[in-house]
Each structure stands twice: as structure tokens, then as C-alpha cells.
mmCIF file of C-alpha atoms in Angstrom:
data_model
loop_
_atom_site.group_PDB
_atom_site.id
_atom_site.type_symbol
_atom_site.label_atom_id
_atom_site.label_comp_id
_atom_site.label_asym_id
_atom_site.label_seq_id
_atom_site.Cartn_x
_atom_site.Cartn_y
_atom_site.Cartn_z
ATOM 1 C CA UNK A 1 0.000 0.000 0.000
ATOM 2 C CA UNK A 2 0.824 3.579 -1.015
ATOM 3 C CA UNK A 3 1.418 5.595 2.056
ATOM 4 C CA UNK A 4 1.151 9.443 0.388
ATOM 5 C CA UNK A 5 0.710 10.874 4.217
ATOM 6 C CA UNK A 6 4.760 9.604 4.902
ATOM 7 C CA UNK A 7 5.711 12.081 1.817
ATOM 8 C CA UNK A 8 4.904 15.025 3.633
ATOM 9 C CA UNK A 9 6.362 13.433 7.436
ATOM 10 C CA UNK A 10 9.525 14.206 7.143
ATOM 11 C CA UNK A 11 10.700 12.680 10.490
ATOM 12 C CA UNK A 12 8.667 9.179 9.002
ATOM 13 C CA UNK A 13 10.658 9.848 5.610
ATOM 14 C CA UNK A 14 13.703 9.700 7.916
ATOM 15 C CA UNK A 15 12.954 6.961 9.997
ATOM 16 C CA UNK A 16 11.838 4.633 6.979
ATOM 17 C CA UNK A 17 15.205 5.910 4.677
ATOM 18 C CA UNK A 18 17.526 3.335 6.930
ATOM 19 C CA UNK A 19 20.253 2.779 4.081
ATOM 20 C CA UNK A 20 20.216 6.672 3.626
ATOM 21 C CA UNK A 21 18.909 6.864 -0.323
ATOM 22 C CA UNK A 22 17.510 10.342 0.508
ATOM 23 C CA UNK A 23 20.659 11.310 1.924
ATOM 24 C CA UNK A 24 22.685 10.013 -1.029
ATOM 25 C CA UNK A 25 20.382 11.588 -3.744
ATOM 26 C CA UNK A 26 20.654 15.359 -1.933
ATOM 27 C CA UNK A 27 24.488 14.717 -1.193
ATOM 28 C CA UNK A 28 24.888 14.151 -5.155
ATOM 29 C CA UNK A 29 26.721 17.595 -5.699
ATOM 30 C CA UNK A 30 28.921 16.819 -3.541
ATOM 31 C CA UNK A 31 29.755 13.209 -4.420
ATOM 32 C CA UNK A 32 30.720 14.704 -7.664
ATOM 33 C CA UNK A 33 33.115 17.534 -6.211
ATOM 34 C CA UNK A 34 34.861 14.533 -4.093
ATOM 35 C CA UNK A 35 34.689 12.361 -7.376
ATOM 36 C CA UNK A 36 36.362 15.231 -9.458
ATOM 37 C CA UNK A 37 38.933 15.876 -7.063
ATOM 38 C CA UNK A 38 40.025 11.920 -6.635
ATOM 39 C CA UNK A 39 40.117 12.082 -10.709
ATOM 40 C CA UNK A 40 42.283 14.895 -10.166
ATOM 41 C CA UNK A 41 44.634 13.367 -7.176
ATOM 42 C CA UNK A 42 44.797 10.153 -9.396
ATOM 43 C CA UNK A 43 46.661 11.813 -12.180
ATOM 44 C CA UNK A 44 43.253 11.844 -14.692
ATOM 45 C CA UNK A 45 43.693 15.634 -15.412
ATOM 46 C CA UNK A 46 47.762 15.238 -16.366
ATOM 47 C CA UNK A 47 46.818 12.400 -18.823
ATOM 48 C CA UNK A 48 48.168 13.155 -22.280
ATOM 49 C CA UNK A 49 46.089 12.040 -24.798
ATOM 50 C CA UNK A 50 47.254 10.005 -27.810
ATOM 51 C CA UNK A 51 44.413 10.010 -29.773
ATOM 52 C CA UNK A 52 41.001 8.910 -29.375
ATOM 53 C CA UNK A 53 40.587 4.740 -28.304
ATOM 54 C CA UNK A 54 39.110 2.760 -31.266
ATOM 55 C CA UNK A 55 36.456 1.379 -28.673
ATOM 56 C CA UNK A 56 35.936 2.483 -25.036
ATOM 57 C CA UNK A 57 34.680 -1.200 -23.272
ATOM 58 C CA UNK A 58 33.046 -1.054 -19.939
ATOM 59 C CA UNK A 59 32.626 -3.856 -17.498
ATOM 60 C CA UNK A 60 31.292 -3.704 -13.976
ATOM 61 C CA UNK A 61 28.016 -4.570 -11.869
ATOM 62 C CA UNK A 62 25.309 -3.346 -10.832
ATOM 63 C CA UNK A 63 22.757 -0.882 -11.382
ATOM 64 C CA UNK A 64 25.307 2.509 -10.761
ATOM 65 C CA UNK A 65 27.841 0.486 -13.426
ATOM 66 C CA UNK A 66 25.227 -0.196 -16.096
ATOM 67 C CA UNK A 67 23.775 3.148 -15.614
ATOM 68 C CA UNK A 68 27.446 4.852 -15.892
ATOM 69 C CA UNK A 69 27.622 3.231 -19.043
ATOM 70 C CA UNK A 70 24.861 3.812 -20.914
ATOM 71 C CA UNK A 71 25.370 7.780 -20.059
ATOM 72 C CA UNK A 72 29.334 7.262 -21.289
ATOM 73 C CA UNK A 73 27.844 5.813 -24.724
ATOM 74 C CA UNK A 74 25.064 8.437 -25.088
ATOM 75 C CA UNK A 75 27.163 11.353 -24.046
ATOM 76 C CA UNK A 76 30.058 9.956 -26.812
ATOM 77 C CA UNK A 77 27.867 9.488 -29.428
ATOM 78 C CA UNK A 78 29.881 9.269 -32.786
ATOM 79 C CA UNK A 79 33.232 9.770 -31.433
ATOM 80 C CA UNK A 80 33.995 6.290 -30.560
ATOM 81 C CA UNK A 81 31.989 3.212 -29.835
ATOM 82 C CA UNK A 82 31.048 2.243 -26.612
ATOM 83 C CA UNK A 83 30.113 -1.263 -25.772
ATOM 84 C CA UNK A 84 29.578 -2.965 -22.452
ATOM 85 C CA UNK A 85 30.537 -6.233 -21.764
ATOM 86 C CA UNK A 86 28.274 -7.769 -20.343
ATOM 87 C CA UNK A 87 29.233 -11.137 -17.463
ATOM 88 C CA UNK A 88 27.814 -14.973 -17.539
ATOM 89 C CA UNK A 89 27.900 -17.064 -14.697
ATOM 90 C CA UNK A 90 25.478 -18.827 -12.413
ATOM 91 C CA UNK A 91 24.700 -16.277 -9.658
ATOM 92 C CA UNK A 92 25.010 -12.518 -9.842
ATOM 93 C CA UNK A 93 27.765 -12.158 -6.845
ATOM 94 C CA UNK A 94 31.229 -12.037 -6.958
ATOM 95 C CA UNK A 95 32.658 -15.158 -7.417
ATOM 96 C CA UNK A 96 30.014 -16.797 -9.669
ATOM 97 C CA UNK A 97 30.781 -14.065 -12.784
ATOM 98 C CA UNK A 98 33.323 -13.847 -15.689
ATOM 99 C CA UNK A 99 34.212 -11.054 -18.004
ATOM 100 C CA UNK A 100 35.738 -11.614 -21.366
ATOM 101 C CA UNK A 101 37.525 -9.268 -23.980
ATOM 102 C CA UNK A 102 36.367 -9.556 -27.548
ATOM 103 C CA UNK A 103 38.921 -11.338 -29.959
ATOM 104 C CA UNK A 104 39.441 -7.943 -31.446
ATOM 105 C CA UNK A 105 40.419 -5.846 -28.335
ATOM 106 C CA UNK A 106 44.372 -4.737 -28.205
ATOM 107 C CA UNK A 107 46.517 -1.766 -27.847
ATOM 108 C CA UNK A 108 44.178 1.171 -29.819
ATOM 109 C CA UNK A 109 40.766 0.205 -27.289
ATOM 110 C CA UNK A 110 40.368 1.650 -23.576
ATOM 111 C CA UNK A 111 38.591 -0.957 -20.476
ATOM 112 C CA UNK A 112 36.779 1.079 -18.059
ATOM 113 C CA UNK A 113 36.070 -0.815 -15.149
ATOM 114 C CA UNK A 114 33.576 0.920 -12.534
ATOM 115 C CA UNK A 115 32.283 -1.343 -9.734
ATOM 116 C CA UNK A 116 31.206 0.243 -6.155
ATOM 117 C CA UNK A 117 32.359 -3.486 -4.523
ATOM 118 C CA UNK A 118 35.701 -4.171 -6.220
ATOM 119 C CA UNK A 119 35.915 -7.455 -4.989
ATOM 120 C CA UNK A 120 34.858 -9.428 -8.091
ATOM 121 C CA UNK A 121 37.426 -11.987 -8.959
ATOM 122 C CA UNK A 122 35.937 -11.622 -12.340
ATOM 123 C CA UNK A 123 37.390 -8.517 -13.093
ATOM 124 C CA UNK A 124 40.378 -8.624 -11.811
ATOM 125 C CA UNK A 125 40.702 -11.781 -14.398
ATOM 126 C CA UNK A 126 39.824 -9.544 -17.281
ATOM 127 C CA UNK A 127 42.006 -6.808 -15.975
ATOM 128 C CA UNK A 128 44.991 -9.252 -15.656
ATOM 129 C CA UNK A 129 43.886 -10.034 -19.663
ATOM 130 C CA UNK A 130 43.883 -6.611 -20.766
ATOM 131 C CA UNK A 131 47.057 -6.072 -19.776
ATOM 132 C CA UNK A 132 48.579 -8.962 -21.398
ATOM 133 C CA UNK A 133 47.063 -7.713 -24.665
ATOM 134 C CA UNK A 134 47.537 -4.199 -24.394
ATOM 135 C CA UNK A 135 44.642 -2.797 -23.343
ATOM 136 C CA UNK A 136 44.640 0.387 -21.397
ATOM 137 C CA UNK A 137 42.675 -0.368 -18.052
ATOM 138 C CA UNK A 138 41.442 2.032 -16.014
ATOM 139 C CA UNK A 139 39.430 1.090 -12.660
ATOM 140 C CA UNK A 140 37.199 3.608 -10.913
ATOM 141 C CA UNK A 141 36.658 1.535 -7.439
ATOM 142 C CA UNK A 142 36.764 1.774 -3.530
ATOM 143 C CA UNK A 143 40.200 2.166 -2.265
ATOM 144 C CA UNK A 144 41.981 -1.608 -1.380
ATOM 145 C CA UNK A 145 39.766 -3.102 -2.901
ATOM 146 C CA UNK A 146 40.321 -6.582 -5.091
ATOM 147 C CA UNK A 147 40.195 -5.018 -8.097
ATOM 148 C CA UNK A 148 42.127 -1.721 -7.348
ATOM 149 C CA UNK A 149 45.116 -3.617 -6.382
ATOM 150 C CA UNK A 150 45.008 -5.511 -9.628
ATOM 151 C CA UNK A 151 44.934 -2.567 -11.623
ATOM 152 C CA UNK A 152 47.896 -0.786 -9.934
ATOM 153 C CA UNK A 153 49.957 -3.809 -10.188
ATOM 154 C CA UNK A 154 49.387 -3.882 -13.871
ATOM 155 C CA UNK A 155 50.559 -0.085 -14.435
ATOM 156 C CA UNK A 156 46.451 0.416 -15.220
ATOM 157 C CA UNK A 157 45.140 3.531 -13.611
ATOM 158 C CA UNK A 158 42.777 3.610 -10.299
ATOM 159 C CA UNK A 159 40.688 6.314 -9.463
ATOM 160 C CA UNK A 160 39.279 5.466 -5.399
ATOM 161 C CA UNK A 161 35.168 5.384 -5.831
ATOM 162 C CA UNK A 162 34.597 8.887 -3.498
ATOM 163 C CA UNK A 163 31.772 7.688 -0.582
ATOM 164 C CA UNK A 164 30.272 9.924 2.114
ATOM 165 C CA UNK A 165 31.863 10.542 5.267
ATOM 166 C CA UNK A 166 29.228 8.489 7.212
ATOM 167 C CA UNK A 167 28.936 5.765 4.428
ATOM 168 C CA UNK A 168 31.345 2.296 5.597
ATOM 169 C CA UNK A 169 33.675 0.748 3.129
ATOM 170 C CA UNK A 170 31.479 -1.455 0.135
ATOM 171 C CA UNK A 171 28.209 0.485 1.843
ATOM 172 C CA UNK A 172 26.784 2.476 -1.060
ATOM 173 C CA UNK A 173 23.938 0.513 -2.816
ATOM 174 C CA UNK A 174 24.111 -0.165 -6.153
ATOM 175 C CA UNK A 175 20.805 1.532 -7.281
ATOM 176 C CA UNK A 176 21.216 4.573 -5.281
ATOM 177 C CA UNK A 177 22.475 8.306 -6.222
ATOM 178 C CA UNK A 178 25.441 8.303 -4.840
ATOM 179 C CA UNK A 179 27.005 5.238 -6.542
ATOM 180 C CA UNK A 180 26.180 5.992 -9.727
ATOM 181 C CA UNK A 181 27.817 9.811 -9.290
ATOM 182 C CA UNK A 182 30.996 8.372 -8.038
ATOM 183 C CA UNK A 183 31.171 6.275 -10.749
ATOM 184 C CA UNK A 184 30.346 8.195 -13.591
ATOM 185 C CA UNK A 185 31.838 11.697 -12.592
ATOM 186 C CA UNK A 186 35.643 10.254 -13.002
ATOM 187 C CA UNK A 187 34.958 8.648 -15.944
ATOM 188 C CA UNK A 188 33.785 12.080 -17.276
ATOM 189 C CA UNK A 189 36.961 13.544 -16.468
ATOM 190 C CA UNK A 190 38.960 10.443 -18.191
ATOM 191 C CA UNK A 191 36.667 10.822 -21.224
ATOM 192 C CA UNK A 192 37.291 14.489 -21.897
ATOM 193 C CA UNK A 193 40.845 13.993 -21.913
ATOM 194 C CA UNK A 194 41.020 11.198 -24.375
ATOM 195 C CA UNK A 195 39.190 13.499 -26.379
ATOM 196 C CA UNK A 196 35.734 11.248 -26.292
ATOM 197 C CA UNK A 197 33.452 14.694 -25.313
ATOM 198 C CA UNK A 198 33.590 17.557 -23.659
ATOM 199 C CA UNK A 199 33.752 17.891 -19.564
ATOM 200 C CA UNK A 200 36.307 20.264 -18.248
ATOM 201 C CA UNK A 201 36.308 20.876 -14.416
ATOM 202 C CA UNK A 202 33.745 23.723 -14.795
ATOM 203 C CA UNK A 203 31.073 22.010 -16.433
ATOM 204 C CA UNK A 204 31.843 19.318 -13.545
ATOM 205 C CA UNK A 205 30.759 21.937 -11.450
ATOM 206 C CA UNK A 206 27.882 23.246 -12.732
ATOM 207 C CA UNK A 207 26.324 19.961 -12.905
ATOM 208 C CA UNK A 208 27.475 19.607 -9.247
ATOM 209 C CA UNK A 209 25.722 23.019 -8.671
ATOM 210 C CA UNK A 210 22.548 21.983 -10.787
ATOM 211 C CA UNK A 211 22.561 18.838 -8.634
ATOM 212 C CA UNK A 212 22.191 21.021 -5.207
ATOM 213 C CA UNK A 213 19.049 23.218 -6.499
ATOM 214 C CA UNK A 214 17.343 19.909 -7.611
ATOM 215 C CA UNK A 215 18.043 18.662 -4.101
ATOM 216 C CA UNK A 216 16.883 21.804 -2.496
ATOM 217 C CA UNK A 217 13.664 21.359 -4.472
ATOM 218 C CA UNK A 218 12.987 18.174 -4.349
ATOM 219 C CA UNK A 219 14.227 17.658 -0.596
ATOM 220 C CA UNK A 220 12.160 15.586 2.388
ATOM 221 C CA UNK A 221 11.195 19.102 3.986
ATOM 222 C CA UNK A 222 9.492 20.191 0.843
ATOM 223 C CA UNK A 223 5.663 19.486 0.606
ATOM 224 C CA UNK A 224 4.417 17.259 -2.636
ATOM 225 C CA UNK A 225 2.510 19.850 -3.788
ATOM 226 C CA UNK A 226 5.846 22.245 -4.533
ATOM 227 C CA UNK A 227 8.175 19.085 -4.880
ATOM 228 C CA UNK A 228 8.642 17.671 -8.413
ATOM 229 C CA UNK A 229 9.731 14.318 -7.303
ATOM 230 C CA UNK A 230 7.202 13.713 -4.310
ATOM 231 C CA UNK A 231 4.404 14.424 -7.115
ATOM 232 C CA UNK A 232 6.059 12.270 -9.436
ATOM 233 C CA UNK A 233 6.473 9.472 -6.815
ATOM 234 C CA UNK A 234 2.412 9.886 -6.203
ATOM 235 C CA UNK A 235 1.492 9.680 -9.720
ATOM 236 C CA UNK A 236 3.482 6.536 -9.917
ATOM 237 C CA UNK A 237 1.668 4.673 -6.386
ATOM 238 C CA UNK A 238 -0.946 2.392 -8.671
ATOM 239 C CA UNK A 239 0.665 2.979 -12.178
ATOM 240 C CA UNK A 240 2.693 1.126 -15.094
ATOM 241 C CA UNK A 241 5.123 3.795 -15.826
ATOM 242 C CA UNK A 242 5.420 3.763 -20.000
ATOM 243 C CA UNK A 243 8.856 5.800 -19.681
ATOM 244 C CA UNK A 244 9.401 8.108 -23.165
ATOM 245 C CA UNK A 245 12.344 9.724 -23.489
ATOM 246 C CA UNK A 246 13.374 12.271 -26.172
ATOM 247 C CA UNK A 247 16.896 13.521 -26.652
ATOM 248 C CA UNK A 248 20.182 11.650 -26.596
ATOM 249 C CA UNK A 249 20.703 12.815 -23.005
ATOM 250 C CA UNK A 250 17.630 11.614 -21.857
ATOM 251 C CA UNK A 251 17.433 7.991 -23.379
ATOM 252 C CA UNK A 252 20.001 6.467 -20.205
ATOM 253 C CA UNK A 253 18.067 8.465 -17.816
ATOM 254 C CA UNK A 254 14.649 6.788 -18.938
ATOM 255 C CA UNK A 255 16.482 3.762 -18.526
ATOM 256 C CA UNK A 256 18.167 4.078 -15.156
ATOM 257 C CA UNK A 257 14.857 5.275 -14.113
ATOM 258 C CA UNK A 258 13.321 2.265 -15.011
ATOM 259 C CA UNK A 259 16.012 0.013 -13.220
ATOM 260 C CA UNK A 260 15.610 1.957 -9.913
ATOM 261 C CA UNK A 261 11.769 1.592 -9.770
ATOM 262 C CA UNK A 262 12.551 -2.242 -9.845
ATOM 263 C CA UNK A 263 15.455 -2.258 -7.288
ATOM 264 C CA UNK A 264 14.390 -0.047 -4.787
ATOM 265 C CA UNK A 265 10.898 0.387 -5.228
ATOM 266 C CA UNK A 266 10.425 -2.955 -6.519
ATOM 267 C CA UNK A 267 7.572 -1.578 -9.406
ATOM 268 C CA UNK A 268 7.829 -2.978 -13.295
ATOM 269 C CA UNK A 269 8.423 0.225 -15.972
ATOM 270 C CA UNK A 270 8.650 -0.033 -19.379
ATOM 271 C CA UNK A 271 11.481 2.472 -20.962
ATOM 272 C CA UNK A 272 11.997 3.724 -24.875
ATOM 273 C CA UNK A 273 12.845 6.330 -26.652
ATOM 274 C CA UNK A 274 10.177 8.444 -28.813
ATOM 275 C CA UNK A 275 9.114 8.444 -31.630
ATOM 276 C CA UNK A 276 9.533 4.911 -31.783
ATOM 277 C CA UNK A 277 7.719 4.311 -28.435
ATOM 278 C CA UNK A 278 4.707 5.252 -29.515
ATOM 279 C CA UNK A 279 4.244 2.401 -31.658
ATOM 280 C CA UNK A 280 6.069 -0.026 -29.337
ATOM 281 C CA UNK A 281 3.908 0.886 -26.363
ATOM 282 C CA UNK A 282 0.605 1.835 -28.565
ATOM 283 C CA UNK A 283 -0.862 -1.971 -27.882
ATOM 284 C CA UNK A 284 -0.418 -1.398 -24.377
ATOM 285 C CA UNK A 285 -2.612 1.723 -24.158
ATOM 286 C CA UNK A 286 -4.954 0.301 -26.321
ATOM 287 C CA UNK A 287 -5.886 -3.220 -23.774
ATOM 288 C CA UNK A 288 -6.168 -3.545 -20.424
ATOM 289 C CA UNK A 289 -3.374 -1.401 -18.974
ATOM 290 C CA UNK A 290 -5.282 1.798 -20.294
ATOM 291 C CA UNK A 291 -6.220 4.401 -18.171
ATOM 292 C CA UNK A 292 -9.989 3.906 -18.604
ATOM 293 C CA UNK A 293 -9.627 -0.058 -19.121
ATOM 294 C CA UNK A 294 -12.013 -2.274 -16.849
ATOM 295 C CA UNK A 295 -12.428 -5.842 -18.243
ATOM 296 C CA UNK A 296 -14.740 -7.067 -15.337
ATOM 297 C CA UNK A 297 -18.447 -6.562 -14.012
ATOM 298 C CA UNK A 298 -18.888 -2.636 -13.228
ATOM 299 C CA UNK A 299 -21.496 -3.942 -10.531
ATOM 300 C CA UNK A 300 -18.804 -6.322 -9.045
ATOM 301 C CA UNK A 301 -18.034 -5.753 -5.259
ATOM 302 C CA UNK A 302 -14.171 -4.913 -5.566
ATOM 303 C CA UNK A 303 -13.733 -4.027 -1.779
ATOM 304 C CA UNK A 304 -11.498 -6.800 -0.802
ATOM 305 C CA UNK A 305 -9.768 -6.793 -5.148
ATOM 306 C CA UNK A 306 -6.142 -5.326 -4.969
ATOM 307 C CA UNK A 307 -6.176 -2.034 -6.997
ATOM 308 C CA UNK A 308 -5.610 -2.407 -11.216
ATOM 309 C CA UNK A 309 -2.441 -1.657 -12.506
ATOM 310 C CA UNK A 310 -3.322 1.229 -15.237
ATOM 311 C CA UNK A 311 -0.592 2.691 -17.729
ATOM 312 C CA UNK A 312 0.464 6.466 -17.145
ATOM 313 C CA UNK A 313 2.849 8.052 -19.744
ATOM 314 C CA UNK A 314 5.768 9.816 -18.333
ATOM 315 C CA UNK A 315 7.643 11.913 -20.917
ATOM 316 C CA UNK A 316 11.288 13.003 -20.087
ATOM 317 C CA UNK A 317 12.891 15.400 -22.247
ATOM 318 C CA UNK A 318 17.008 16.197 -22.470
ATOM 319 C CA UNK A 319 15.583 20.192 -23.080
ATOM 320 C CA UNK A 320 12.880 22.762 -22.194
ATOM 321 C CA UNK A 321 10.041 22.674 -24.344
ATOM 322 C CA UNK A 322 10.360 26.034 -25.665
ATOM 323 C CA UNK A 323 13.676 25.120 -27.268
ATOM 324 C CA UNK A 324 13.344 24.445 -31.090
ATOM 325 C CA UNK A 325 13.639 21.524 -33.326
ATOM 326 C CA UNK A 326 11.579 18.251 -34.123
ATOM 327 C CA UNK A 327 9.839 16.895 -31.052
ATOM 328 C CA UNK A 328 7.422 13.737 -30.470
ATOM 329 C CA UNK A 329 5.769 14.675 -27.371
ATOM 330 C CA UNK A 330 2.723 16.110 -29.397
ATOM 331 C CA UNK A 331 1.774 12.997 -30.927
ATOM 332 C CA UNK A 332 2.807 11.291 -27.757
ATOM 333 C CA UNK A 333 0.795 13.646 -25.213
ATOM 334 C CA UNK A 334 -2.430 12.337 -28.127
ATOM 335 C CA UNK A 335 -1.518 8.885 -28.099
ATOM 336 C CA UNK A 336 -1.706 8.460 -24.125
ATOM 337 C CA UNK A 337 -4.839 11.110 -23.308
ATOM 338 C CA UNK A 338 -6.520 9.468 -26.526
ATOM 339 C CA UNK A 339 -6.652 6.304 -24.604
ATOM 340 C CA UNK A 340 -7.673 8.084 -20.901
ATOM 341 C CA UNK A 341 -3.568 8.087 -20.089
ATOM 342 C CA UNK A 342 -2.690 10.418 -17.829
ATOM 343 C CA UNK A 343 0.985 11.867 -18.529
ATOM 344 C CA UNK A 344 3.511 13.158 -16.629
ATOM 345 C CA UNK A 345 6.213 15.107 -17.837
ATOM 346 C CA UNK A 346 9.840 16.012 -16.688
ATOM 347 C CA UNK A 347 12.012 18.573 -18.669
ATOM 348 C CA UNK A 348 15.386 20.397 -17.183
ATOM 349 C CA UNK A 349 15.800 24.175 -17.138
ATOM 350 C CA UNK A 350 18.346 25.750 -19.424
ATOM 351 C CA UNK A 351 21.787 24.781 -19.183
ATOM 352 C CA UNK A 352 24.506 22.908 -20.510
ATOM 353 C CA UNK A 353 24.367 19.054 -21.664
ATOM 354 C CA UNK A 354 25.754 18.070 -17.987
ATOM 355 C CA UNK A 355 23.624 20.217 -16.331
ATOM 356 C CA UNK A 356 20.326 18.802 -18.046
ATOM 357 C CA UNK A 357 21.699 15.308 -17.809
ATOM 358 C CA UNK A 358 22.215 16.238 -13.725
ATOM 359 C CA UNK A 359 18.808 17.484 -13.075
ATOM 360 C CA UNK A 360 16.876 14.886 -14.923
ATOM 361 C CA UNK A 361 19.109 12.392 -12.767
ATOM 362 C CA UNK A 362 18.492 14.254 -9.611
ATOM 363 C CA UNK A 363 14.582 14.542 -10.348
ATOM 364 C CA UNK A 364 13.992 10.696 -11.193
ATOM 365 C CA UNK A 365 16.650 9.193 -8.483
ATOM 366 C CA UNK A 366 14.247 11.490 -5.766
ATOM 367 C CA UNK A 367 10.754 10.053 -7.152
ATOM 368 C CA UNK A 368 12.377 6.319 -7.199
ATOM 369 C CA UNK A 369 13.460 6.832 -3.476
ATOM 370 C CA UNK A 370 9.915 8.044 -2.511
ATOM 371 C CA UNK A 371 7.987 6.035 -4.402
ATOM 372 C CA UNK A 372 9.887 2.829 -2.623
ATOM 373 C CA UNK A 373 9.944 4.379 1.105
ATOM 374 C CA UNK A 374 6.492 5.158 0.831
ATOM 375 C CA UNK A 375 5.284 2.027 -0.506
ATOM 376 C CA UNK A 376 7.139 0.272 2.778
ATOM 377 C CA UNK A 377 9.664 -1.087 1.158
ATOM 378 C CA UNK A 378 12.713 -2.231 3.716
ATOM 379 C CA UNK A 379 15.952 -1.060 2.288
#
């Protein structure tokens, strides 16, 4: 059961939050400052680039390293290919999963490795394979960890994963805020100097700064009504969120979003990008997911029936609507209030590619922590 009282109990938020998601999501500016400046102490910003790498391979787990991923290949677009490697094994903890380099990979490619446990045996196989074919490895992970080590001792470079001054060694979930931003934010820094896209230390910092107002808005003290993410979170309590994304930017974000909602909150959402959603997701608006869909008896007795499961549209868009160019959500806003959909949309303010691709995180990590804390989920 939806508790919507607990979003506007602050005190209950904070008693409920025991793994500290709300925490991590408002401390997300600052996870990126410490981030930039471990980039920085590492030796990422004295890095001499020799060219671009042919292919930029990422392997890691978990929700922050898939996410930090996807947002490295949409943010590089054409400059160089990005592909994930993805494990196979018979459990998904470390131990039980292998990593392996494609037949191809040698001196010209770049291994990322971003993992907020480090100790996967795993990885520190694949790193040990990189370097005996050349590949430049470079591990963003918590300090003495398995996989750290390995990467030193193989002249790789090893950025320590930045955590909060209250948050224990291997503590930061997977799905949460902070993981993902001290993951991705060195990786940003490693990317602009190899020449993949642009992220020099200031535009570091204005997503950092971008990341504080959307915590300051979106914040436990601030009532639903005023809070983006609280009324986000609400919308959600009884629906199947269709996720539509337009923009490059905003494609990973529909997707992380997605994965969250599972993790934490533990609620199914169905993520793609526009215009082809509309035709991916149109069969779904049209049956029994719809908005106005109700299969049974109207004079049934549905007092002791759980509540239906009914399809709301939420459209997330890389820029503010009143910025030109082609755009979907028209025909998308039609599609989903043609078949009684309700819609809710997310858009950042002005700014700079990091900046949108900060608040949009900020907004959506918020609603996925709500939505779970207020649906009683124990995390």
C-alpha cells in the first residue's frame, strides 16, 4: 500500500530511509566535487592524450555500473563506440561471474572498469587479460579493494570510488544516487581527456551546482505539492510507468529510471525512446493497462480486489520545451490522453548538456526513493 501521508512526514521519511537513499540523492553535488577531485589526485587531469581509443569497453556490476555506461555511450555518441561487456555465470555475486575481452580488443581500445564493490574476482581476471594484450585499463573503485590492487599492479590507472563521510567501506547501494555519481563523474573527467566529449572541471561543477538546487527542491522538507519528485512518486503509487524519453541525453536516464523503480521500489516500468515508443507501447494503451480499461463486471463488489495496474505516460525530455527543433511529445501527449492516459512530464531548465543530464538524474533518483519508502519497502 501507497502511504502518500509519509511524503509530507519528514521525520517518518527519515525513519523509513535506513540505508540513507535520501541522503545520497541530496548529497549528489557533492559526491561529484569529491569524485572530481580523486580524478584529479589520481593523475586523470595530467593524462596526455594520444588520440582517441578505437572502442571504449566497460565492465562492472550493478545498477550505478550499467547506468554509468549507458550515459558514457550516449554522451560519446559518434566519437567512438562504446560497448559494455556484459558477465555470464550462475549467480550474480562475486565469485560466480566472468568477463571476457572480444577477440578484437588490443593496444588502440580503452577498459573502463567501474564497480562500487571491487571485490569481483571476475574482473580482476579480465584486468589481468587486458594487460597482457595491451589494453589500457582504467578502474574507478573503492580504495583496497580486489580489483584496485590488480589494476595498480598492472601499471592500469585507479581512481578510489569517493563515498560519504558516514557511508562504511562497500556500503553504497548499487541503485542509489550516490554510486552511480561516483562512478560516472571520473569517468567524465577520463573521457574528456582522451578526447571522447567535452567535460572540463567547470562544467563538472555546474552539474554539481545543478545537482544542489534539484536537491533543495525536491528535498524531504518540501511538501508534494511544490516538490517535483514527491508528485512524481504519487502519480506513480498504482501505475505502469510507460517511460518516453526524447533527446540523446535523456534515453540512459529513462532507462536508469526504469532500473531503480525495480530495485528499490520494486515496481515494473517499461522504458523507450520516442518516436519509436509510440508504436512499441501503442498496444499497451490500447488493452487492459489503459487508463480507462475495466475488463470485469462494473457492478462487481471490488472491496477486498487489490487495486488495477493502469498505464500512465511519463515523458522526459534532455531540453525545455520552448527550445526548437523536431519533437514527439505532441503525438505522444495524443496517443496516451486518446486512450484516458494520464501523462507526466519532466524537462530540465536551461543549461549545458551536464547540467540537463544532472537534473533529470536528480529529479527521477528522488521520485524512485519516494515512491519505494512510501510504498514500505525495507531497504
Amino acid at each position: 500500500m501507497f502511504d502518500e501521508s509519509l511524503l509530507d512526514d519528514p521525520e517518518a521519511l527519515a525513519r523509513a530511509d535506513r540505508r540513507g537513499l535520501l541522503r545520497g540523492a541530496a548529497e549528489a553535488g557533492a559526491r561529484v566535487r569529491t569524485a572530481a577531485r580523486h580524478a584529479t589526485e589520481a593523475g586523470v587531469a595530467d593524462l596526455r592524450s594520444e588520440g582517441r581509443p578505437r572502442t571504449v569497453l566497460v565492465a562492472g556490476t550493478g545498477t550505478a555500473a550499467t547506468g554509468a555506461a549507458d550515459l558514457i555511450a550516449a554522451l560519446a555518441g559518434a566519437s567512438a563506440p562504446v560497448t559494455r561487456l556484459h558477465p555470464t555465470g550462475v549467480a550474480p555475486a562475486a565469485g560466480a561471474l566472468r568477463w571476457a575481452l572480444p577477440g578484437w580488443a588490443g593496444s588502440v581500445d580503452l577498459l573502463l572498469v567501474p564497480t562500487n564493490d571491487g571485490s569481483e574476482p571476475g574482473l580482476v581476471t579480465l584486468a589481468e587479460q587486458a594487460y597482457r594484450r595491451g589494453v589500457t585499463v582504467v578502474a574507478v573503485a573503492p580504495r583496497h579493494s580486489l580489483i584496485a590492487e590488480a589494476v595498480g599492479n598492472t601499471h592500469g590507472l585507479v581512481v578510489p570510488m569517493a563515498t560519504a563521510p558516514r557511508e562504511p567501506y562497500g556500503e553504497p547501494q548499487a541503485a542509489g544516487p550516490g554510486a552511480l555519481w561516483a562512478l560516472f563523474t571520473p569517468l567524465l573527467a577520463l573521457l574528456d581527456r582522451v578526447g571522447l566529449f567535452t567535460a572540463p572541471a567547470d562544467a563538472l561543477e555546474k552539474a554539481a551546482d545543478r545537482l544542489d538546487r534539484t536537491a533543495e527542491r525536491c528535498g524531504p522538507a518540501v511538501a508534494t505539492y511544490a516538490n517535483p519528485a514527491k508528485t512524481l512518486a504519487a502519480e506513480l503509487s498504482d501505475a505502469l510507468p510507460l517511460i518516453w524519453t526524447e533527446g540523446a541525453a535523456a534515453a540512459p536516464v529513462g532507462r536508469r529510471f526504469a532500473a531503480v523503480l525495480a530495485e528499490l521500489a520494486g515496481r515494473p516500468a517499461l522504458a523507450a525512446e520516442l518516436p519509436e515508443a509510440l508504436a512499441a507501447h501503442s498496444g499497451l494503451l490500447a488493452g487492459d493497462f489503459a487508463g480507462g480499461a475495466d475488463p470485469d463486471d462494473f457492478f462487481r463488489d471490488r472491496v477486498e480486489d487489490p487495486q488495477a495496474l493502469h498505464a500512465r505516460a511519463v515523458l522526459l525530455r534532455d531540453r525545455p520545451a520552448d527550445v526548437g527543433g523536431l519533437t514527439a511529445a505532441p503525438a505522444a501527449r495524443e496517443l496516451a490522453l486518446g486512450h484516458d492516459t494520464p501523462v507526466s512530464e519532466l524537462e530540465p531548465e536551461e543549461g549545458g548538456a551536464l547540467e540537463a543530464l544532472a537534473e533529470l538524474l536528480a529529479v527521477t533518483d528522488f521520485a524512485a526513493c519516494y515512491l519505494a519508502l512510501a510504498s514500505g519497502r525495507r531497504l
